[in-house]
Amino acid sequence: MPIRRSKVLVKWIIENQHKFQLQLSAVRSCSSSLRYKELEENVQVQAEIALSAESPSTLPRPHITPEISFKYDDLQVRLAAPYQLQPKPEAKDLGFGKYFTDHMLKIHYHKQLGGWQKPEIMPFENLSIHPAAKALHYAIQLFEGLKAYRGVDDKIRLFRPDLNMERMNLAAQRSGLPTFDAHELIKCISRIVQIDQEWVPHSETSTLYIRPTLIGTEPTFGIMAPESALLFVILSPVSAYYKASSDGAVSIFADPNVVRAFPGGVGNRKVGSNYGPTIEATARAAKMGHHQVLWLFGPDHQLTEVGAMNIFMVYINDQGDKQLSTPPLNGLILPGVTRRSILELASQWEDLTVKEEVITMDRVMQLNQEGRLLEMFGAGTAVVISPISRVGFLDQDIVIPTMKQAKPVFQRVKDTLLAIQYGHIEHPYAVVIS
């Protein structure tokens, strides 16, 4: 009888140990992040939102930092043996996501063991996963994408990793997966990048892509939050994402018969189920000579995203000023880190008006016919900036004069971002890995 009571007591302690380990986590807030979060969560976004509008500083920021998280101080490192090390490819042979570094980060979650377990960096290996894991059946999984850049000073930098971690936690919250302390994961990621630092290309045309992934691993059928999960991070040296035309621009196809996301869905979260269903439509666009799909929504054919990028347009507005516009965050669009950075940086340029506004295909065609449409481009972590020179829509072929501008905005934006990422200028967006 005493033995049975002891077992019950041990089980109770394991299941409730988080109650004895409560820690208060500091939540940082700033007016710009508050405005960004307000826009993202508000599905009733107005047609036009000026970026210059003052942000309410009293709105609470969603609390997504859990009381219990894994800790960087508990990180265990098991280095690869010499025979496990892979040869490093030449930068010109990289492509995108074809090669992987020597190590990976794994962090298990088990509700019955108190939640997050100790993080571990280990030699790169295949995953062992139960065939009934919820990630395989119900798409209970999500991922992020950020990069490590080798600067002109040979220092390695991450670009705004806090935003990636915040977005990852929001996706976890939406998917019933466990959240974590963002800064603890950033420190773990910085450590694995340090270990595999020779995989960061010595080039300003290549980078080290970082893919944090969180999957539900509980081996049970039933659509409910999993009680076990795995967070892992793998690294891949990469070069260009798209094979563009000879002038560096891409052609896109706007198909009104397919949608990427819908109101109330997860278009604003980086989950795998957003991407798999796009493959067939993208393949059809490729057969017609286009590089990517421009995703439309609604009877008025609103622009949302292009491929896996956010989309921007530069035109002469009704006041005669040059304006940079992008669709608002209305729940259909991923809140891109590059997107946000472009809006914040460009809003400081006095010769450019910057707005978030609903853009329709009719508006694109009207501006183009009037000679007021100057540029279109996509933006994202993988591509940085991708200029657009042609849009196929219904039976029309719309030629965009992006590459004919004397001093294009897309190039100015790209040069500014790359200067920050590669350390040509010191900027708070770049986090140096010591």
XYZ file of C-alpha atoms in Angstrom:
434
model
C 0.000 0.000 0.000
C 2.786 2.545 0.813
C 4.430 1.701 -2.542
C 1.165 2.379 -4.421
C 0.753 5.714 -2.612
C 4.333 6.645 -3.492
C 3.688 5.945 -7.173
C 0.550 8.100 -7.097
C 2.477 10.894 -5.359
C 5.311 10.787 -7.934
C 2.804 10.885 -10.816
C 1.025 13.853 -9.205
C 4.313 15.725 -8.799
C 5.276 15.129 -12.448
C 1.907 16.287 -13.731
C 1.880 19.395 -11.547
C 5.566 20.329 -11.332
C 4.984 23.365 -13.528
C 3.005 24.888 -10.668
C 6.167 24.936 -8.557
C 8.334 26.486 -11.268
C 6.399 29.608 -12.214
C 8.614 32.353 -13.541
C 7.559 35.821 -14.580
C 8.655 36.684 -18.098
C 9.245 40.267 -19.077
C 7.147 41.312 -22.030
C 8.691 43.974 -24.190
C 6.412 46.343 -26.025
C 6.866 49.263 -28.353
C 4.404 51.418 -30.220
C 5.371 50.015 -33.637
C 4.910 46.404 -32.566
C 1.586 47.265 -30.964
C 0.330 48.783 -34.193
C 1.595 45.827 -36.169
C -0.204 43.377 -33.907
C -3.371 45.440 -33.990
C -3.404 45.374 -37.788
C -2.681 41.663 -37.949
C -5.471 40.616 -35.644
C -8.106 43.030 -36.985
C -9.965 41.322 -39.827
C -12.046 44.456 -40.416
C -9.135 46.467 -41.805
C -10.184 49.624 -43.598
C -9.439 50.028 -47.267
C -6.583 52.443 -46.635
C -4.456 52.732 -43.505
C -1.796 55.407 -43.374
C 1.406 54.238 -41.735
C 1.894 57.671 -40.255
C -1.145 57.244 -38.016
C -0.261 57.349 -34.337
C -0.304 53.944 -32.629
C -2.288 53.454 -29.421
C 0.288 52.748 -26.745
C -2.213 51.460 -24.213
C -3.350 48.337 -26.047
C -2.011 45.163 -24.412
C 0.232 42.964 -26.515
C -0.850 39.293 -26.683
C 0.960 37.363 -23.968
C 2.496 34.419 -25.774
C 5.511 33.755 -23.572
C 4.700 30.710 -21.438
C 5.441 30.465 -17.747
C 7.353 27.248 -18.376
C 9.784 26.992 -21.289
C 12.978 25.214 -22.165
C 16.091 27.153 -21.139
C 19.276 27.878 -23.044
C 21.215 27.242 -19.819
C 20.075 23.591 -20.019
C 21.332 23.165 -23.582
C 23.317 19.984 -24.157
C 25.744 19.764 -27.080
C 26.875 16.555 -28.760
C 29.234 17.348 -31.622
C 29.439 15.310 -34.797
C 32.370 12.933 -35.130
C 34.848 13.600 -37.942
C 33.343 10.847 -40.094
C 29.903 12.487 -39.788
C 30.994 15.832 -41.221
C 29.732 16.627 -44.706
C 31.742 18.312 -47.484
C 30.726 21.924 -48.011
C 29.426 22.712 -51.509
C 30.604 25.656 -53.594
C 28.401 28.742 -53.364
C 27.563 28.539 -57.076
C 26.146 25.026 -56.612
C 23.899 25.729 -53.626
C 20.438 26.298 -55.056
C 17.817 26.500 -52.308
C 17.466 23.926 -49.533
C 19.474 21.123 -51.175
C 22.276 20.863 -48.607
C 22.212 20.716 -44.815
C 24.787 21.407 -42.136
C 26.393 18.945 -39.738
C 24.200 19.588 -36.700
C 20.580 20.113 -35.698
C 18.724 21.321 -32.609
C 16.018 19.204 -30.991
C 13.677 20.071 -28.126
C 11.018 17.569 -27.056
C 7.745 18.424 -25.347
C 5.833 15.919 -23.201
C 2.894 17.137 -21.183
C 3.098 14.143 -18.814
C 6.742 14.971 -18.037
C 6.022 18.586 -17.199
C 6.277 20.117 -20.653
C 9.447 21.174 -22.443
C 12.524 19.005 -22.006
C 16.166 20.058 -22.226
C 17.288 21.348 -25.623
C 20.008 19.389 -27.388
C 22.311 20.106 -30.319
C 23.368 16.887 -31.996
C 24.703 15.542 -35.295
C 22.210 15.945 -38.156
C 20.015 12.857 -38.402
C 16.702 11.587 -39.718
C 13.690 11.845 -37.440
C 12.068 8.758 -35.938
C 8.342 9.388 -35.784
C 5.316 7.196 -35.052
C 3.065 6.592 -38.106
C 0.098 7.916 -36.124
C 1.780 11.215 -35.194
C -0.743 14.039 -35.464
C 1.569 16.078 -37.691
C 1.245 13.429 -40.397
C -2.554 13.172 -40.329
C -3.944 16.542 -39.293
C -1.169 18.953 -40.361
C -0.531 19.922 -36.744
C 2.773 21.513 -37.589
C 4.318 24.857 -38.404
C 7.653 26.326 -39.378
C 9.660 29.518 -39.640
C 12.350 30.813 -41.963
C 15.166 33.213 -41.154
C 18.756 33.631 -42.261
C 22.284 34.054 -40.946
C 24.430 36.460 -42.968
C 28.235 36.671 -43.025
C 29.018 40.364 -42.999
C 31.806 42.352 -44.589
C 33.521 42.281 -41.183
C 33.233 38.462 -41.103
C 30.714 38.709 -38.270
C 27.560 36.610 -38.536
C 24.226 38.365 -38.163
C 20.592 37.358 -37.779
C 17.893 39.679 -39.125
C 15.153 40.516 -36.607
C 14.865 36.964 -35.180
C 12.514 38.190 -32.445
C 9.813 38.754 -35.073
C 10.200 35.220 -36.415
C 9.897 33.781 -32.919
C 6.823 35.894 -32.157
C 5.179 34.738 -35.386
C 6.104 31.125 -34.594
C 4.494 31.353 -31.160
C 1.317 32.814 -32.677
C 1.184 29.913 -35.138
C 1.723 27.444 -32.294
C -1.078 29.047 -30.339
C -3.404 28.754 -33.364
C -2.424 25.109 -33.942
C -2.770 23.812 -30.387
C 0.987 23.345 -30.067
C 3.036 24.445 -27.039
C 4.492 27.948 -26.989
C 7.936 28.837 -25.674
C 10.149 31.699 -24.556
C 11.279 33.328 -27.805
C 14.568 34.617 -26.435
C 15.565 31.183 -25.177
C 15.106 29.731 -28.673
C 17.036 32.607 -30.258
C 19.959 31.829 -27.943
C 19.771 28.137 -28.861
C 19.682 29.011 -32.575
C 22.643 31.353 -32.158
C 24.601 28.513 -30.568
C 23.980 26.037 -33.385
C 24.906 28.714 -35.934
C 28.142 29.255 -33.993
C 28.885 25.528 -34.122
C 28.183 25.306 -37.869
C 29.531 28.771 -38.656
C 31.754 27.549 -41.494
C 28.554 26.691 -43.345
C 27.630 30.386 -43.483
C 28.738 31.280 -47.040
C 31.568 33.761 -47.508
C 29.464 35.567 -50.063
C 26.889 38.342 -50.359
C 24.822 36.328 -52.803
C 24.374 33.350 -50.470
C 23.240 32.869 -46.888
C 22.561 30.218 -44.260
C 18.829 29.535 -44.134
C 17.474 28.592 -40.701
C 14.332 26.458 -40.506
C 12.766 26.104 -37.018
C 9.912 23.582 -37.132
C 7.349 22.474 -34.552
C 5.314 19.302 -35.056
C 2.739 17.371 -33.044
C 4.160 13.900 -32.341
C 1.486 12.347 -30.117
C 0.699 8.941 -31.718
C -3.075 8.990 -31.410
C -5.957 9.555 -33.791
C -8.322 12.321 -32.812
C -8.287 15.983 -33.767
C -7.185 17.631 -30.550
C -4.139 19.386 -29.147
C -1.216 16.941 -28.975
C 0.305 16.116 -25.610
C 3.719 15.569 -27.157
C 5.592 17.624 -29.721
C 9.024 18.179 -31.213
C 10.682 21.477 -31.993
C 13.712 21.106 -34.231
C 15.969 23.483 -36.140
C 17.947 22.584 -39.255
C 20.265 24.794 -41.308
C 20.833 24.964 -45.052
C 23.255 27.133 -47.059
C 21.271 28.680 -49.925
C 21.568 30.978 -52.911
C 18.815 32.335 -55.176
C 15.265 31.066 -54.585
C 13.826 31.818 -58.026
C 15.346 31.417 -61.448
C 14.293 34.785 -62.825
C 14.357 36.073 -66.384
C 17.545 37.486 -67.905
C 16.762 40.936 -66.511
C 16.253 39.559 -62.991
C 12.473 39.987 -62.960
C 9.746 37.368 -62.644
C 6.435 36.830 -64.406
C 3.362 35.968 -62.340
C -0.081 34.546 -63.110
C -3.187 35.881 -61.376
C -5.713 33.057 -61.339
C -9.151 34.158 -60.031
C -10.302 30.525 -59.746
C -8.059 29.589 -56.819
C -7.471 31.154 -53.404
C -4.591 30.774 -50.994
C -6.486 31.745 -47.822
C -9.927 32.770 -46.618
C -11.327 34.892 -43.756
C -11.038 33.169 -40.411
C -8.445 30.700 -41.712
C -4.711 30.512 -41.133
C -3.408 32.556 -44.052
C -1.678 34.801 -41.521
C 0.163 31.911 -39.881
C 3.169 30.015 -41.233
C 1.723 26.505 -41.267
C 2.468 23.831 -43.841
C -1.170 23.490 -44.877
C -0.917 26.936 -46.516
C 1.731 25.749 -48.955
C 1.016 22.210 -50.123
C -2.246 23.147 -51.884
C -0.436 25.816 -53.922
C 1.765 23.365 -55.812
C -0.724 22.372 -58.522
C -1.666 25.975 -59.304
C 1.993 26.967 -59.439
C 2.756 24.105 -61.827
C -0.060 25.247 -64.128
C 1.308 28.792 -64.082
C 4.766 27.479 -64.958
C 3.385 25.689 -68.036
C 2.155 29.070 -69.228
C 5.580 30.624 -68.798
C 5.147 32.221 -65.386
C 7.365 31.887 -62.327
C 4.709 32.178 -59.613
C 1.021 32.631 -58.821
C -0.461 35.952 -57.742
C -3.105 34.943 -55.220
C -6.376 36.855 -55.502
C -9.408 36.985 -53.225
C -13.033 38.052 -53.564
C -15.245 39.129 -56.455
C -13.160 42.288 -56.924
C -9.949 40.206 -57.269
C -7.978 41.676 -54.381
C -4.218 41.051 -54.410
C -3.029 39.104 -51.355
C 0.353 37.381 -51.857
C 2.546 36.311 -54.757
C 3.912 32.810 -54.371
C 5.206 32.741 -50.805
C 5.976 36.470 -50.855
C 4.231 39.660 -49.836
C 3.488 41.957 -52.777
C 4.219 45.674 -53.235
C 3.252 48.231 -55.867
C 4.806 51.618 -56.688
C 2.695 54.169 -58.553
C 1.931 57.873 -58.935
C -1.044 58.623 -56.691
C -3.845 61.124 -57.274
C -1.803 63.880 -55.630
C 1.064 63.328 -58.041
C 3.349 61.734 -55.437
C 5.230 58.472 -55.752
C 3.555 55.926 -53.486
C 4.603 52.501 -52.188
C 1.602 50.325 -51.325
C 0.981 46.804 -50.062
C -2.244 45.016 -49.033
C -3.182 45.361 -45.340
C -2.903 42.533 -42.834
C -6.519 41.375 -42.859
C -6.063 37.749 -41.795
C -5.407 36.486 -45.346
C -1.790 37.578 -45.522
C 1.336 36.381 -43.732
C 2.854 39.183 -41.618
C 6.261 39.011 -43.284
C 9.364 40.181 -41.462
C 10.728 41.626 -44.709
C 7.341 43.238 -45.402
C 7.302 44.951 -42.035
C 10.904 46.071 -42.391
C 10.220 47.612 -45.811
C 7.253 49.569 -44.475
C 9.183 50.826 -41.472
C 12.280 51.804 -43.463
C 10.506 53.347 -46.457
C 8.173 55.389 -44.249
C 11.279 57.374 -43.226
C 12.024 58.396 -46.833
C 10.624 61.858 -47.479
C 10.305 61.376 -51.247
C 7.940 58.411 -50.916
C 4.404 58.015 -49.588
C 3.911 54.650 -47.881
C 0.475 53.094 -47.337
C -1.276 49.823 -46.695
C -4.355 49.633 -48.899
C -6.605 47.168 -50.682
C -5.306 46.648 -54.228
C -7.516 45.052 -56.894
C -6.662 43.825 -60.361
C -8.905 46.534 -61.828
C -6.810 49.107 -59.994
C -3.570 47.570 -61.300
C -4.854 47.637 -64.883
C -6.214 51.167 -64.554
C -2.931 52.554 -63.200
C -0.998 50.683 -65.884
C -3.201 52.033 -68.684
C -2.823 55.576 -67.329
C 0.954 55.232 -67.222
C 1.004 55.699 -63.438
C 2.030 52.168 -62.446
C 5.809 52.164 -62.067
C 6.801 48.960 -60.280
C 5.613 45.750 -58.705
C 7.751 43.441 -56.594
C 7.545 40.573 -54.124
C 9.346 40.513 -50.786
C 10.246 37.739 -48.361
C 13.060 36.173 -46.369
C 13.967 33.636 -49.035
C 14.061 36.036 -51.993
C 14.579 39.401 -50.227
C 13.190 41.401 -53.188
C 11.896 39.948 -56.472
C 10.912 42.498 -59.174
C 7.864 41.690 -61.312
C 7.778 42.535 -65.022
C 4.640 40.738 -66.229
C 1.238 39.708 -64.886
C -1.013 37.232 -66.659
C -4.684 37.757 -65.823
C -7.618 36.090 -67.597
C -6.857 36.593 -71.292
C -4.601 39.587 -70.726
C -0.848 39.936 -70.505
C -0.033 43.002 -68.405
C 3.489 44.351 -68.879
C 4.798 46.140 -65.765
C 7.588 48.712 -66.373
C 9.465 47.731 -63.192
C 12.814 47.214 -64.904
C 12.538 50.405 -66.975
C 12.681 52.833 -64.051
C 15.810 54.977 -63.775
C 16.036 54.684 -59.976
C 13.594 51.929 -59.009
C 12.220 51.778 -55.493
C 12.629 47.990 -55.383
C 16.390 48.348 -55.865
C 16.636 51.030 -53.183
C 14.717 48.816 -50.778
C 16.848 45.788 -51.625
C 20.122 47.670 -51.254
C 19.042 49.038 -47.868
C 18.040 45.608 -46.538
C 21.216 43.933 -47.781
C 23.364 46.709 -46.328
C 21.835 46.016 -42.916
C 21.979 42.239 -43.236
C 25.603 42.104 -44.384
C 26.882 44.715 -41.946
C 27.651 47.548 -44.352
C 25.748 49.755 -41.931
C 25.077 49.270 -38.233
C 21.381 48.893 -37.545
C 19.272 47.515 -34.661
C 17.537 45.085 -37.049
C 20.765 43.064 -37.288
C 21.669 40.849 -34.337
C 25.360 39.959 -34.247
C 26.178 36.431 -33.106
C 29.249 36.767 -30.893
